[in-house]
Short mmCIF file of C-alpha atoms and ligand atoms in Angstrom, two decimals:
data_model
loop_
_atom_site.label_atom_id
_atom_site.label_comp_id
_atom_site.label_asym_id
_atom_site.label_seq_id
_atom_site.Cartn_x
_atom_site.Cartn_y
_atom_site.Cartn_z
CA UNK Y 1 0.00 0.00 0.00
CA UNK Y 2 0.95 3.60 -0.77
CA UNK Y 3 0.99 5.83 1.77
CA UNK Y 4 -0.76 8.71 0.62
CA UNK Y 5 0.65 12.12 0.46
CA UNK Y 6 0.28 15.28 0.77
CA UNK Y 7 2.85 17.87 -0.10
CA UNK Y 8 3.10 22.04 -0.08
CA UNK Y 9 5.26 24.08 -1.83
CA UNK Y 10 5.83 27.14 -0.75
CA UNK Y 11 7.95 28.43 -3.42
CA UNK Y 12 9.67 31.65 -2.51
CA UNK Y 13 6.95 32.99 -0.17
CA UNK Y 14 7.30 33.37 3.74
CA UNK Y 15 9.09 35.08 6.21
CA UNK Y 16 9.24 33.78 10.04
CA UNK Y 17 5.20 34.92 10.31
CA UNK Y 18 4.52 32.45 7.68
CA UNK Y 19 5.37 30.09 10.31
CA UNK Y 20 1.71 30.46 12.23
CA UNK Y 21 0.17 28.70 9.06
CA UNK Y 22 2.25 25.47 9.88
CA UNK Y 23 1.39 25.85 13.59
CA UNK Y 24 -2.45 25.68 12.70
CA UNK Y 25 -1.49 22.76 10.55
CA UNK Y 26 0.26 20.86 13.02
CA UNK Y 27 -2.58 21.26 15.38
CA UNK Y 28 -5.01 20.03 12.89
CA UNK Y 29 -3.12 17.26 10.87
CA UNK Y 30 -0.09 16.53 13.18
CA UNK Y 31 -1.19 12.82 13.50
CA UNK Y 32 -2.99 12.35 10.21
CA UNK Y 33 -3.12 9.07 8.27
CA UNK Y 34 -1.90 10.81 5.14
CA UNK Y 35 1.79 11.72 4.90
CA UNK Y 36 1.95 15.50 4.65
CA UNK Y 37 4.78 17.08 3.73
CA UNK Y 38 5.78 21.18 3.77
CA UNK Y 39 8.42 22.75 1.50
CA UNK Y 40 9.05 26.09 3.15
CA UNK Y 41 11.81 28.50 2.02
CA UNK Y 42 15.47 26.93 3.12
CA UNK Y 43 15.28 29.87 5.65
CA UNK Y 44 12.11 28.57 7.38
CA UNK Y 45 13.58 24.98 7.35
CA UNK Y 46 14.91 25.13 11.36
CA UNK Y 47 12.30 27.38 13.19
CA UNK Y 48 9.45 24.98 11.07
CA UNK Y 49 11.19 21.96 11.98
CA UNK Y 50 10.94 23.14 15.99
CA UNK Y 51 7.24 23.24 15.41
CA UNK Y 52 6.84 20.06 13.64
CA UNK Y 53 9.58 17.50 15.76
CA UNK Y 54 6.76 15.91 17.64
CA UNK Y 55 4.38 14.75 14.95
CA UNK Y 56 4.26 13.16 11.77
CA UNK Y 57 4.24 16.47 9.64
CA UNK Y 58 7.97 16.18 7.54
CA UNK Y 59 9.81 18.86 5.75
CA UNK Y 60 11.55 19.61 2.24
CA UNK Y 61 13.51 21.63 0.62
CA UNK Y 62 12.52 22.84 -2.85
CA UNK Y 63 16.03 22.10 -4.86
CA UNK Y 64 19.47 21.73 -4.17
CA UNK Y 65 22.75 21.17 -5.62
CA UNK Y 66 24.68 18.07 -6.71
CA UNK Y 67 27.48 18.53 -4.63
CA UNK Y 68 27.43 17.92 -1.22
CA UNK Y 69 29.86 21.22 -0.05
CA UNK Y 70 32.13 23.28 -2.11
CA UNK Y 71 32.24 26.69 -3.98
CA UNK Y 72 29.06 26.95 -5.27
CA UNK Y 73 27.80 30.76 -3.89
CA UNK Y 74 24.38 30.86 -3.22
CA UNK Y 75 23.38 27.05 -3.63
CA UNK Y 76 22.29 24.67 -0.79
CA UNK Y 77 22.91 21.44 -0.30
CA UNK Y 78 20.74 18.07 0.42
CA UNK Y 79 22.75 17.64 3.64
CA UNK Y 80 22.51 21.10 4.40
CA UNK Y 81 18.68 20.69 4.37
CA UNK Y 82 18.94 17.59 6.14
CA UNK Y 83 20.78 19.62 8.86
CA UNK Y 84 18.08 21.89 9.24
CA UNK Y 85 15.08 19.58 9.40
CA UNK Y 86 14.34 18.33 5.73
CA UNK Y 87 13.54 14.74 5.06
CA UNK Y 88 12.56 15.81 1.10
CA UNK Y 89 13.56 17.69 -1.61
CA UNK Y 90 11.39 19.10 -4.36
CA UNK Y 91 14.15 18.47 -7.50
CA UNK Y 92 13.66 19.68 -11.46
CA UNK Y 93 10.51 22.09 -10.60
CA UNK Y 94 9.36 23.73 -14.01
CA UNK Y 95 10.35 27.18 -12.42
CA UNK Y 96 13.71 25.72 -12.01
CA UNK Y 97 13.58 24.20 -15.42
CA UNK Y 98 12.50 27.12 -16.78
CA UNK Y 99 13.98 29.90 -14.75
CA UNK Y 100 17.22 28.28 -14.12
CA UNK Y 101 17.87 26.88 -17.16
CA UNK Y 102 17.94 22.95 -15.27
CA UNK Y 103 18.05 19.85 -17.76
CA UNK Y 104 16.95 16.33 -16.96
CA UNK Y 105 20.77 15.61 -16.72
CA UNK Y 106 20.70 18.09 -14.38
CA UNK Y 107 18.03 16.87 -11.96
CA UNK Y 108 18.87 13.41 -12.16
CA UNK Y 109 22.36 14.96 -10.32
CA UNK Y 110 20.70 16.46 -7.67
CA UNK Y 111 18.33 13.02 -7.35
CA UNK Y 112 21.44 11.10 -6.51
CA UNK Y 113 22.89 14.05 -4.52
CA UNK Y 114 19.86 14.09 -2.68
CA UNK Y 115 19.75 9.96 -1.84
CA UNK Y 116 23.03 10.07 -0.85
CA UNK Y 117 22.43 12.44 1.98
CA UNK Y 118 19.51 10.21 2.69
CA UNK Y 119 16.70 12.17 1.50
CA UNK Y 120 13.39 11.43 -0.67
CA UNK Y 121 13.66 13.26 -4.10
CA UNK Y 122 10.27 14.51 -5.51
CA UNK Y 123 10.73 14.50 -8.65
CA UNK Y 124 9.03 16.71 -11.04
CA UNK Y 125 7.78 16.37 -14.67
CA UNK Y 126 5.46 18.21 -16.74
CA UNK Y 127 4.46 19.29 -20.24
CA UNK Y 128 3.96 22.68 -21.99
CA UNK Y 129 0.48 23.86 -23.39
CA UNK Y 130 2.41 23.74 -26.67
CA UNK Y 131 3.70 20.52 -26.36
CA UNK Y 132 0.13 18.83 -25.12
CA UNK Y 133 -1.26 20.93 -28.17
CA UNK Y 134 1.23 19.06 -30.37
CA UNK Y 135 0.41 15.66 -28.79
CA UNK Y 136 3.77 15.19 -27.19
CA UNK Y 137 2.69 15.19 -23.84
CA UNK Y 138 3.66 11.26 -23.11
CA UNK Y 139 6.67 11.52 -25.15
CA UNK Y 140 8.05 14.76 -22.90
CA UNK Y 141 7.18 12.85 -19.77
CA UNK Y 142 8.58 9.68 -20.56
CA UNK Y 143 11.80 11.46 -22.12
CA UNK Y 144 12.10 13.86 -19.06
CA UNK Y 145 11.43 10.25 -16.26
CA UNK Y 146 13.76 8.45 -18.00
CA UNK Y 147 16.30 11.47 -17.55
CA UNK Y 148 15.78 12.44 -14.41
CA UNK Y 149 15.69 9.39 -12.51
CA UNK Y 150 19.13 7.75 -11.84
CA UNK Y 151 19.31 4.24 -11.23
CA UNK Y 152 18.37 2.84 -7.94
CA UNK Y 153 14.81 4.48 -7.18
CA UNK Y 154 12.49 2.77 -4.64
CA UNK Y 155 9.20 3.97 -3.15
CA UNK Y 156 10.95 5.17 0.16
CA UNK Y 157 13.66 7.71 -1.70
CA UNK Y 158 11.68 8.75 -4.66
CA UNK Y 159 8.30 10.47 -5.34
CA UNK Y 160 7.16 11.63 -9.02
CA UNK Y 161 5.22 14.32 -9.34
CA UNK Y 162 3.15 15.45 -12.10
CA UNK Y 163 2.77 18.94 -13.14
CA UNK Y 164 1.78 20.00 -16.44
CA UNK Y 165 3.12 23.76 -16.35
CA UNK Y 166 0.21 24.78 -17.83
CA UNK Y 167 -1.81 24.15 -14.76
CA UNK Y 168 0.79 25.88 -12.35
CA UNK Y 169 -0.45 29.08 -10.83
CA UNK Y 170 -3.08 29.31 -13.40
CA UNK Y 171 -6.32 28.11 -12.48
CA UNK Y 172 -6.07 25.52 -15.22
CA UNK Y 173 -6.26 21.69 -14.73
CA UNK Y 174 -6.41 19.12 -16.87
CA UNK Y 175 -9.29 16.83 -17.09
CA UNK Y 176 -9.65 14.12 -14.74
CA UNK Y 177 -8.96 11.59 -18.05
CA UNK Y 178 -5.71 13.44 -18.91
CA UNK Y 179 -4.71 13.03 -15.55
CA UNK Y 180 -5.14 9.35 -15.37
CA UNK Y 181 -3.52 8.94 -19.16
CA UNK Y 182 -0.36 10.39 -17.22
CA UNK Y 183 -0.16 8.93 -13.98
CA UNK Y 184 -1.15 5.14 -15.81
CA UNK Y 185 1.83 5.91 -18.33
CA UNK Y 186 4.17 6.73 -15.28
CA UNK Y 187 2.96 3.55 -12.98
CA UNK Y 188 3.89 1.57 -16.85
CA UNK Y 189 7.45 2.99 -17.39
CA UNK Y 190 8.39 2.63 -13.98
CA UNK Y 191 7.36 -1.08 -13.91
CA UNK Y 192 9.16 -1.55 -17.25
CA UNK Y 193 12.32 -0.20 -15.50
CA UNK Y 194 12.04 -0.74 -12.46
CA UNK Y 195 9.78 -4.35 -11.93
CA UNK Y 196 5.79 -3.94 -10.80
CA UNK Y 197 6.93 -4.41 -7.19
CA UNK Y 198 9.34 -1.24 -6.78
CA UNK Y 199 6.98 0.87 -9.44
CA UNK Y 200 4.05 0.03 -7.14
CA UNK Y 201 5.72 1.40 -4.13
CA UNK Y 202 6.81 4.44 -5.58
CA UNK Y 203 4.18 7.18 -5.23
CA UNK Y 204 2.60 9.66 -8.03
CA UNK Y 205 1.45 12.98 -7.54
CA UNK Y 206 -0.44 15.58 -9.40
CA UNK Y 207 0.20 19.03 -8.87
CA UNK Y 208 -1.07 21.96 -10.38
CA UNK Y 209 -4.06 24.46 -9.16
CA UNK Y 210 -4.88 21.71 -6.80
CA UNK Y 211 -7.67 23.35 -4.59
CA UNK Y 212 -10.65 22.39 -2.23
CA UNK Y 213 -12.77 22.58 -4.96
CA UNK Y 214 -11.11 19.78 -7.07
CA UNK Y 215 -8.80 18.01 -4.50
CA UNK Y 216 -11.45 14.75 -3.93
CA UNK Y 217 -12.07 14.21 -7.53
CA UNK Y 218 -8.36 14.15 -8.02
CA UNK Y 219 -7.71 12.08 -5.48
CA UNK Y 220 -10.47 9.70 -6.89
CA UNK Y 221 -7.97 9.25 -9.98
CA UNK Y 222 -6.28 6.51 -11.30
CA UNK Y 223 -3.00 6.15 -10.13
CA UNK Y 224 -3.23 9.20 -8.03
CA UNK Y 225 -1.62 8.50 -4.51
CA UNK Y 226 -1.80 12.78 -3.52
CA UNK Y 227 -0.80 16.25 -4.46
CA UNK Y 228 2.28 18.33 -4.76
CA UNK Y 229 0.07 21.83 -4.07
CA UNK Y 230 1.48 25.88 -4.58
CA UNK Y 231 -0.69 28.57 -4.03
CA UNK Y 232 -3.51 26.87 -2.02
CA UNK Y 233 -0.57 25.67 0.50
CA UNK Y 234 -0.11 28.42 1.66
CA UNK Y 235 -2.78 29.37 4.21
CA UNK Y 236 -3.82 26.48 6.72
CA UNK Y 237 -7.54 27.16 5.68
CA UNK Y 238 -6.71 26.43 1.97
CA UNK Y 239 -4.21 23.36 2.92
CA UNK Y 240 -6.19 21.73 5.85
CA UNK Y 241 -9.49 20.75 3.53
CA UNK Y 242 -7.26 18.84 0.61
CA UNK Y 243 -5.39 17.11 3.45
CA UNK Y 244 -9.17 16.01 4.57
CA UNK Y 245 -10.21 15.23 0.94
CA UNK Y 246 -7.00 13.03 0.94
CA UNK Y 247 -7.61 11.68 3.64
CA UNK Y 248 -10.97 10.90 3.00
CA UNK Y 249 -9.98 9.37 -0.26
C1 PEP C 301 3.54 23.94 -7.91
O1 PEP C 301 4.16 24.97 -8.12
O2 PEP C 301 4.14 22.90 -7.64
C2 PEP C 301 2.09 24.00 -8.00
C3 PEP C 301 1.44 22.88 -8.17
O3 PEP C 301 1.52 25.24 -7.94
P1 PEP C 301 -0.05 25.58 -7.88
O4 PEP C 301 -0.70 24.59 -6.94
O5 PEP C 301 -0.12 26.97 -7.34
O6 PEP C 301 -0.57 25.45 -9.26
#
């Protein structure tokens, strides 16, 4: 059984005040059957991990770089996140793919950067309106999985998630059939590389303009097993209902 999850990313929003959301969180999900899983900025990493160290909530990071330490000014690390309270890390975003220039190649170094510090990589894939348009959207996200993934992924150090970057931030969301066509073709390449046994522990995502209003008939999806969520993570009130509608799923 997968467990299912839940997972927020806060991109780069929040300073320490930000930190009251997670504390109304925590009180409300902080032993819920769902995994749930917050992606704050690096800064909030320690203060949110003092908030969340006695429950089941876990933290993430939301990219890092290859190399464990060295002169790279600017970048973080996955042990550096591990210091400060991450279990995750949110690797090959379509904002870092797009605004940062980051390749498949690219990700698939920070994936094995981020298992050797002893993290779960959430890995993330996703098509282009032009691309879907053009009827590539299987071929991107098989091209861009096979990439991004190094060898040696199991359900407890890898998560895919699947974000069509039309549907980030935009309101958008593909239909409940598209979603399904994805996630099936993602549970299929895994098991062809992978074996059924490892593919089937390895959870799927969807993630983009996941709200309250949607979340349950998501969930109800084929291949589903939870949400990487943006904007609606961000306030408690948003969050806490598609945790419920997870759970309830
Ligand atoms: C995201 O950025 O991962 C995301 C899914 O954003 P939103 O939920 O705001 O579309």
């Amino acid at each position: 059984m997968r467990q299912k999850l839940a997972a927020g990313n806060w991109k780069m929003n929040g300073t320490g005040t930000a930190l009251a959301e997670l504390e109304i969180l925590t009180q409300a999900h902080g032993h819920s059957g769902a995994q749930i899983l917050i992606c704050p900025p690096a800064t909030l990493l320690a203060p949110a991990a003092q908030i969340t160290k006695t429950t089941a909530i876990a933290l993430g990071g939301q990219d890092c770089h290859a190399a464990a330490s060295g002169a790279h000014t600017g970048d973080i690390s996955a042990e550096m996140l591990k210091d400060a309270g991450a279990t995750a890390v949110i690797l090959g975003h379509s904002e870092r793919r797009a605004d940062h220039g980051e390749t498949s190649d690219m990700v698939c170094a920070k994936t094995s950067a981020t298992w050797h510090a002893g993290l779960t990589a959430v890995v993330c894939l996703g098509e282009t309106l032009d691309q879907r348009e053009a009827g590539e959207t299987l071929a991107v996200i098989g091209s861009q999985l096979a990439a991004s993934l190094p060898d040696g992924a199991s359900g407890s150090n890898t998560v895919i998630a699947y974000e069509p970057v039309w549907a980030i931030g935009t309101g958008k969301v593909p239909t409940l059939e598209q979603i399904a066509e994805v996630h099936d073709f993602l549970r299929a390449e895994l098991s062809t590389r992978l074996g059924a046994e490892t593919a089937n522990a390895i959870r799927l995502l969807y993630g983009g303009s996941v709200k309250p209003g949607n979340a349950a008939e998501i969930f109800a999806t084929s291949n589903v097993d939870g949400a990487l969520v943006g904007g609606a993570s961000l306030k408690a009130s948003d969050f806490s209902p598609i945790i419920a509608a997870l759970e309830a799923s």
